[in-house]
mmCIF file of C-alpha atoms and ligand atoms in Angstrom:
data_model
loop_
_atom_site.group_PDB
_atom_site.id
_atom_site.type_symbol
_atom_site.label_atom_id
_atom_site.label_comp_id
_atom_site.label_asym_id
_atom_site.label_seq_id
_atom_site.Cartn_x
_atom_site.Cartn_y
_atom_site.Cartn_z
ATOM 1 C CA MET A 1 -34.708 41.251 6.556
ATOM 2 C CA GLN A 2 -32.402 43.222 8.793
ATOM 3 C CA ILE A 3 -28.642 43.015 9.177
ATOM 4 C CA THR A 4 -29.019 40.861 12.288
ATOM 5 C CA ASP A 5 -30.982 38.269 10.290
ATOM 6 C CA PHE A 6 -28.104 37.497 7.930
ATOM 7 C CA TYR A 7 -26.485 34.826 10.093
ATOM 8 C CA ASN A 8 -29.826 32.995 10.321
ATOM 9 C CA TYR A 9 -29.640 32.490 6.573
ATOM 10 C CA LYS A 10 -26.483 30.399 6.860
ATOM 11 C CA LYS A 11 -28.595 27.271 7.056
ATOM 12 C CA PRO A 12 -29.597 24.583 4.586
ATOM 13 C CA GLY A 13 -32.859 25.469 2.886
ATOM 14 C CA LYS A 14 -32.519 29.208 3.593
ATOM 15 C CA LYS A 15 -31.531 31.541 0.767
ATOM 16 C CA ILE A 16 -31.019 35.295 0.561
ATOM 17 C CA SER A 17 -32.354 37.194 -2.468
ATOM 18 C CA MET A 18 -30.728 40.533 -3.263
ATOM 19 C CA ILE A 19 -31.593 42.814 -6.166
ATOM 20 C CA THR A 20 -30.071 46.043 -7.417
ATOM 21 C CA ALA A 21 -32.081 49.256 -7.592
ATOM 22 C CA TYR A 22 -30.905 52.716 -8.531
ATOM 23 C CA ASP A 23 -34.001 54.911 -8.754
ATOM 24 C CA TYR A 24 -37.139 55.658 -6.760
ATOM 25 C CA THR A 25 -39.670 53.968 -9.068
ATOM 26 C CA LEU A 26 -38.023 50.550 -9.413
ATOM 27 C CA ALA A 27 -36.793 50.633 -5.811
ATOM 28 C CA ARG A 28 -40.412 51.067 -4.694
ATOM 29 C CA LEU A 29 -41.306 47.885 -6.601
ATOM 30 C CA ALA A 30 -38.374 46.085 -4.962
ATOM 31 C CA GLY A 31 -39.713 47.317 -1.620
ATOM 32 C CA GLU A 32 -43.178 45.939 -2.415
ATOM 33 C CA SER A 33 -41.715 42.578 -3.479
ATOM 34 C CA ALA A 34 -40.576 39.759 -1.242
ATOM 35 C CA VAL A 35 -36.856 40.112 -2.113
ATOM 36 C CA ASP A 36 -34.757 40.310 1.031
ATOM 37 C CA CYS A 37 -32.447 43.259 0.409
ATOM 38 C CA VAL A 38 -31.606 45.962 -2.087
ATOM 39 C CA LEU A 39 -28.185 46.871 -3.429
ATOM 40 C CA VAL A 40 -27.432 50.268 -4.917
ATOM 41 C CA GLY A 41 -24.700 48.810 -7.106
ATOM 42 C CA ASP A 42 -22.021 50.806 -8.873
ATOM 43 C CA SER A 43 -23.296 48.974 -11.985
ATOM 44 C CA LEU A 44 -25.538 52.057 -12.137
ATOM 45 C CA ALA A 45 -22.670 53.767 -13.987
ATOM 46 C CA MET A 46 -23.412 51.415 -16.905
ATOM 47 C CA VAL A 47 -27.132 50.799 -16.504
ATOM 48 C CA MET A 48 -28.283 54.315 -15.599
ATOM 49 C CA HIS A 49 -25.557 56.451 -17.143
ATOM 50 C CA GLY A 50 -24.437 54.459 -20.200
ATOM 51 C CA ARG A 51 -20.810 54.289 -19.092
ATOM 52 C CA PRO A 52 -18.666 51.439 -20.470
ATOM 53 C CA SER A 53 -17.729 50.153 -16.987
ATOM 54 C CA THR A 54 -18.360 50.744 -13.279
ATOM 55 C CA LEU A 55 -15.149 52.760 -12.945
ATOM 56 C CA ARG A 56 -16.982 56.005 -13.624
ATOM 57 C CA ALA A 57 -19.260 55.797 -10.577
ATOM 58 C CA SER A 58 -18.405 58.468 -8.011
ATOM 59 C CA VAL A 59 -19.310 58.851 -4.341
ATOM 60 C CA ASP A 60 -21.635 61.767 -5.144
ATOM 61 C CA VAL A 61 -23.461 59.848 -7.874
ATOM 62 C CA MET A 62 -23.734 56.766 -5.633
ATOM 63 C CA SER A 63 -25.108 58.966 -2.830
ATOM 64 C CA LEU A 64 -27.712 60.569 -5.099
ATOM 65 C CA HIS A 65 -29.017 57.161 -6.208
ATOM 66 C CA THR A 66 -28.788 55.741 -2.673
ATOM 67 C CA ALA A 67 -30.965 58.582 -1.399
ATOM 68 C CA ALA A 68 -33.608 57.888 -4.083
ATOM 69 C CA VAL A 69 -33.614 54.160 -3.277
ATOM 70 C CA ALA A 70 -33.692 54.691 0.498
ATOM 71 C CA ARG A 71 -36.726 57.000 0.113
ATOM 72 C CA ALA A 72 -38.538 54.156 -1.651
ATOM 73 C CA VAL A 73 -37.408 51.129 0.366
ATOM 74 C CA ARG A 74 -38.391 51.429 3.981
ATOM 75 C CA ASN A 75 -38.752 47.810 5.014
ATOM 76 C CA LYS A 76 -35.541 46.214 3.774
ATOM 77 C CA LEU A 77 -31.818 46.519 4.146
ATOM 78 C CA VAL A 78 -30.330 48.997 1.654
ATOM 79 C CA ILE A 79 -26.670 48.407 0.850
ATOM 80 C CA ALA A 80 -24.636 50.889 -1.215
ATOM 81 C CA ASP A 81 -21.522 50.133 -3.222
ATOM 82 C CA MET A 82 -18.372 52.063 -2.429
ATOM 83 C CA PRO A 83 -17.214 53.188 -5.864
ATOM 84 C CA PHE A 84 -13.864 52.807 -7.611
ATOM 85 C CA LEU A 85 -10.884 53.890 -5.449
ATOM 86 C CA SER A 86 -13.097 55.480 -2.797
ATOM 87 C CA PHE A 87 -11.651 53.076 -0.192
ATOM 88 C CA ARG A 88 -8.070 53.103 -1.508
ATOM 89 C CA LYS A 89 -7.009 56.610 -0.485
ATOM 90 C CA GLY A 90 -6.682 56.050 3.223
ATOM 91 C CA LYS A 91 -9.074 55.539 6.079
ATOM 92 C CA ASP A 92 -10.173 59.170 6.298
ATOM 93 C CA ARG A 93 -11.194 59.391 2.649
ATOM 94 C CA ALA A 94 -12.932 56.008 2.939
ATOM 95 C CA MET A 95 -14.865 57.241 5.985
ATOM 96 C CA GLU A 96 -15.890 60.430 4.153
ATOM 97 C CA ALA A 97 -17.351 58.244 1.394
ATOM 98 C CA VAL A 98 -19.070 55.971 3.935
ATOM 99 C CA GLU A 99 -20.494 59.003 5.735
ATOM 100 C CA LYS A 100 -22.048 60.326 2.511
ATOM 101 C CA LEU A 101 -23.553 56.947 1.620
ATOM 102 C CA VAL A 102 -24.948 56.321 5.096
ATOM 103 C CA LYS A 103 -26.333 59.857 5.372
ATOM 104 C CA ALA A 104 -27.976 59.250 1.985
ATOM 105 C CA GLY A 105 -29.775 56.255 3.516
ATOM 106 C CA ALA A 106 -27.514 53.193 3.164
ATOM 107 C CA GLN A 107 -27.539 50.854 6.152
ATOM 108 C CA ALA A 108 -24.466 48.980 4.961
ATOM 109 C CA VAL A 109 -21.757 49.360 2.322
ATOM 110 C CA LYS A 110 -20.269 46.846 -0.084
ATOM 111 C CA LEU A 111 -16.719 47.056 -1.291
ATOM 112 C CA GLU A 112 -14.686 44.997 -3.703
ATOM 113 C CA GLY A 113 -11.545 43.015 -2.894
ATOM 114 C CA LEU A 114 -9.412 42.937 0.225
ATOM 115 C CA ASP A 115 -5.709 43.148 -0.514
ATOM 116 C CA GLY A 116 -4.330 46.619 0.169
ATOM 117 C CA HIS A 117 -7.402 47.991 1.948
ATOM 118 C CA LYS A 118 -7.887 45.696 4.953
ATOM 119 C CA ASP A 119 -7.351 48.670 7.257
ATOM 120 C CA ALA A 120 -10.160 50.624 5.589
ATOM 121 C CA ILE A 121 -12.560 47.662 5.889
ATOM 122 C CA GLU A 122 -11.596 47.151 9.521
ATOM 123 C CA HIS A 123 -12.020 50.832 10.332
ATOM 124 C CA ILE A 124 -15.468 51.000 8.679
ATOM 125 C CA ILE A 125 -16.618 47.906 10.586
ATOM 126 C CA LYS A 126 -15.182 49.215 13.870
ATOM 127 C CA SER A 127 -17.132 52.412 13.223
ATOM 128 C CA ASP A 128 -20.280 50.241 13.396
ATOM 129 C CA ILE A 129 -21.050 50.398 9.682
ATOM 130 C CA PRO A 130 -21.781 46.894 8.373
ATOM 131 C CA VAL A 131 -19.639 45.874 5.391
ATOM 132 C CA MET A 132 -20.484 43.354 2.666
ATOM 133 C CA GLY A 133 -17.423 41.948 0.901
ATOM 134 C CA HIS A 134 -17.233 41.230 -2.832
ATOM 135 C CA ILE A 135 -14.647 38.937 -4.446
ATOM 136 C CA GLY A 136 -14.172 37.019 -7.686
ATOM 137 C CA LEU A 137 -14.815 38.974 -10.855
ATOM 138 C CA THR A 138 -14.763 42.371 -9.176
ATOM 139 C CA PRO A 139 -15.699 44.769 -11.986
ATOM 140 C CA GLN A 140 -13.578 47.602 -10.548
ATOM 141 C CA SER A 141 -10.529 45.432 -11.427
ATOM 142 C CA ILE A 142 -11.369 44.760 -15.088
ATOM 143 C CA HIS A 143 -8.162 46.336 -16.335
ATOM 144 C CA LYS A 144 -6.146 43.908 -14.228
ATOM 145 C CA PHE A 145 -8.291 40.965 -15.325
ATOM 146 C CA GLY A 146 -8.156 42.008 -18.992
ATOM 147 C CA GLY A 147 -11.961 42.060 -19.253
ATOM 148 C CA TYR A 148 -14.984 40.450 -17.650
ATOM 149 C CA LYS A 149 -13.474 37.013 -17.083
ATOM 150 C CA ALA A 150 -14.467 34.369 -14.540
ATOM 151 C CA GLN A 151 -12.000 34.149 -11.655
ATOM 152 C CA GLY A 152 -10.749 31.249 -9.534
ATOM 153 C CA LYS A 153 -10.444 28.822 -12.422
ATOM 154 C CA ASP A 154 -6.894 27.689 -11.622
ATOM 155 C CA PRO A 155 -5.770 26.322 -8.230
ATOM 156 C CA LYS A 156 -3.662 29.387 -7.374
ATOM 157 C CA SER A 157 -6.433 31.880 -7.998
ATOM 158 C CA ALA A 158 -8.997 29.582 -6.299
ATOM 159 C CA ALA A 159 -6.758 29.424 -3.190
ATOM 160 C CA ARG A 160 -6.397 33.216 -3.222
ATOM 161 C CA LEU A 161 -10.181 33.701 -3.336
ATOM 162 C CA LEU A 162 -10.680 31.253 -0.467
ATOM 163 C CA LYS A 163 -8.063 33.148 1.540
ATOM 164 C CA GLN A 164 -9.742 36.471 0.744
ATOM 165 C CA ALA A 165 -13.143 35.132 1.839
ATOM 166 C CA LYS A 166 -11.682 33.981 5.161
ATOM 167 C CA GLY A 167 -9.926 37.328 5.541
ATOM 168 C CA LEU A 168 -13.193 39.228 4.990
ATOM 169 C CA GLU A 169 -14.939 36.989 7.507
ATOM 170 C CA ARG A 170 -12.153 37.609 10.015
ATOM 171 C CA LEU A 171 -12.450 41.378 9.589
ATOM 172 C CA GLY A 172 -16.157 41.124 10.396
ATOM 173 C CA CYS A 173 -17.961 41.433 7.037
ATOM 174 C CA PHE A 174 -21.591 40.363 7.431
ATOM 175 C CA ALA A 175 -21.847 38.731 3.975
ATOM 176 C CA ILE A 176 -19.672 38.152 0.907
ATOM 177 C CA VAL A 177 -20.658 38.459 -2.754
ATOM 178 C CA LEU A 178 -19.000 35.850 -4.985
ATOM 179 C CA GLU A 179 -19.072 36.987 -8.595
ATOM 180 C CA CYS A 180 -18.317 34.722 -11.564
ATOM 181 C CA VAL A 181 -16.366 32.000 -9.833
ATOM 182 C CA PRO A 182 -16.758 28.283 -10.646
ATOM 183 C CA PRO A 183 -19.740 26.737 -8.804
ATOM 184 C CA ASP A 184 -17.598 24.158 -6.977
ATOM 185 C CA LEU A 185 -15.291 26.891 -5.676
ATOM 186 C CA ALA A 186 -18.318 28.989 -4.635
ATOM 187 C CA GLY A 187 -19.617 25.939 -2.748
ATOM 188 C CA LYS A 188 -16.236 25.384 -1.087
ATOM 189 C CA ILE A 189 -15.962 29.032 -0.009
ATOM 190 C CA THR A 190 -19.553 28.952 1.250
ATOM 191 C CA LYS A 191 -18.794 25.922 3.414
ATOM 192 C CA SER A 192 -15.527 27.463 4.667
ATOM 193 C CA VAL A 193 -16.957 30.699 6.093
ATOM 194 C CA LYS A 194 -19.603 31.328 8.754
ATOM 195 C CA VAL A 195 -20.990 34.411 7.034
ATOM 196 C CA PRO A 196 -23.499 34.031 4.190
ATOM 197 C CA THR A 197 -22.246 34.142 0.615
ATOM 198 C CA ILE A 198 -24.334 35.710 -2.144
ATOM 199 C CA GLY A 199 -23.547 34.534 -5.651
ATOM 200 C CA ILE A 200 -23.835 36.091 -9.074
ATOM 201 C CA GLY A 201 -22.796 33.829 -11.916
ATOM 202 C CA ALA A 202 -21.373 31.480 -9.280
ATOM 203 C CA GLY A 203 -23.827 28.583 -9.425
ATOM 204 C CA PRO A 204 -26.356 27.294 -6.911
ATOM 205 C CA CYS A 205 -24.183 26.442 -3.887
ATOM 206 C CA THR A 206 -24.080 29.911 -2.270
ATOM 207 C CA ASP A 207 -26.328 31.129 0.573
ATOM 208 C CA GLY A 208 -28.092 33.585 -1.722
ATOM 209 C CA GLN A 209 -28.227 35.143 -5.156
ATOM 210 C CA VAL A 210 -28.016 38.696 -6.450
ATOM 211 C CA LEU A 211 -28.995 39.995 -9.886
ATOM 212 C CA VAL A 212 -28.994 43.383 -11.527
ATOM 213 C CA MET A 213 -32.699 44.268 -11.740
ATOM 214 C CA HIS A 214 -32.428 45.751 -15.232
ATOM 215 C CA ASP A 215 -30.820 42.497 -16.446
ATOM 216 C CA MET A 216 -33.399 40.145 -14.961
ATOM 217 C CA LEU A 217 -36.268 42.318 -16.193
ATOM 218 C CA GLY A 218 -34.740 42.281 -19.681
ATOM 219 C CA LEU A 219 -34.463 46.073 -19.726
ATOM 220 C CA TYR A 220 -30.709 46.406 -20.232
ATOM 221 C CA GLY A 221 -29.259 44.867 -23.388
ATOM 222 C CA GLY A 222 -26.071 42.851 -23.168
ATOM 223 C CA ALA A 223 -26.679 41.092 -19.843
ATOM 224 C CA PRO A 224 -24.150 38.359 -18.997
ATOM 225 C CA SER A 225 -25.109 34.844 -20.144
ATOM 226 C CA PHE A 226 -25.677 33.521 -16.584
ATOM 227 C CA VAL A 227 -28.525 36.002 -16.020
ATOM 228 C CA LYS A 228 -32.008 34.522 -16.002
ATOM 229 C CA ARG A 229 -34.423 36.916 -17.715
ATOM 230 C CA TYR A 230 -37.739 36.920 -15.858
ATOM 231 C CA LEU A 231 -39.410 39.464 -18.179
ATOM 232 C CA ASP A 232 -38.980 40.740 -21.733
ATOM 233 C CA GLY A 233 -38.859 44.313 -20.436
ATOM 234 C CA ARG A 234 -37.397 45.864 -23.606
ATOM 235 C CA GLY A 235 -39.927 44.099 -25.823
ATOM 236 C CA LEU A 236 -42.867 45.145 -23.638
ATOM 237 C CA VAL A 237 -41.747 48.760 -23.310
ATOM 238 C CA VAL A 238 -40.996 49.189 -27.025
ATOM 239 C CA LYS A 239 -44.382 47.582 -27.862
ATOM 240 C CA ALA A 240 -46.174 50.025 -25.542
ATOM 241 C CA LEU A 241 -44.277 52.991 -27.009
ATOM 242 C CA ASN A 242 -45.147 51.864 -30.543
ATOM 243 C CA SER A 243 -48.824 51.546 -29.595
ATOM 244 C CA PHE A 244 -48.741 55.093 -28.211
ATOM 245 C CA ASN A 245 -47.012 56.355 -31.365
ATOM 246 C CA ARG A 246 -49.542 54.597 -33.645
ATOM 247 C CA GLU A 247 -52.514 55.929 -31.708
ATOM 248 C CA VAL A 248 -51.155 59.498 -31.726
ATOM 249 C CA LYS A 249 -50.498 59.345 -35.488
ATOM 250 C CA SER A 250 -53.937 57.858 -36.210
ATOM 251 C CA ALA A 251 -55.648 60.353 -33.865
ATOM 252 C CA LYS A 252 -56.983 57.444 -31.774
ATOM 253 C CA PHE A 253 -55.386 58.885 -28.636
ATOM 254 C CA PRO A 254 -56.662 60.932 -26.909
ATOM 255 C CA ALA A 255 -60.161 59.605 -27.593
HETATM 256 O O1 KIV B 1 -22.735 46.789 -8.887
HETATM 257 C C1 KIV B 1 -23.446 45.770 -8.819
HETATM 258 O O2 KIV B 1 -24.560 45.721 -9.356
HETATM 259 C C2 KIV B 1 -22.919 44.631 -8.098
HETATM 260 C C3 KIV B 1 -23.647 43.332 -8.189
HETATM 261 C C4 KIV B 1 -23.560 42.793 -9.558
HETATM 262 C C5 KIV B 1 -23.176 42.362 -7.189
HETATM 263 O O3 KIV B 1 -21.917 44.739 -7.453
#
């Protein structure tokens, strides 16, 4: 799937699948799979670096992981997250961050929110770098939200999210991630914009779904409750490590 294919997915019966990847090995598996596109999410601060939130991701760290993923994924769109505040310090600083991510191999960038950085989004898009929007429970705003809480539950906040989605569409974003918003609101936003929406914890009525790979493979403990676990990754890995340990201790390995 290429960037130009996104609009074709805004049709009944068509769905976009997006998965996060942060390192060469798992990104290669994502590349071999049928998933449509790969996101180098700033969730890597938590999943790869054990940080308590995404706020600790930096442009340099995002670029390092983007380069590893881009080396592994040759046949799919690679999107990199713009980390905390990297698009809030003026257009020039935002473009420096975009330049590093694109030179590392990203074909598009994703950034959270809209209010207060419309000019940065517009400038990135006018510089021919595709932008994916991200609204709802935007993890870079957890201190404002007072934790990881679903957004858009009351009419005022629902109206604000709808307005933001339309604003992102107007600026020229090629897709919008809707994170942890009520399913009926996600459906309403999806119907109200011409660009595809990609949901996470937002129910079935979006044009696609995204999951953190380490969550859906059961590798990262403490995944949110909406995540479907497709594999008991932790169980399988710990079992394999214990088998190795047992065989070393009993001199069964090497034979
Ligand atoms: O950082 C990330 O992994 C994300 C997805 C959860 C959408 O932004």
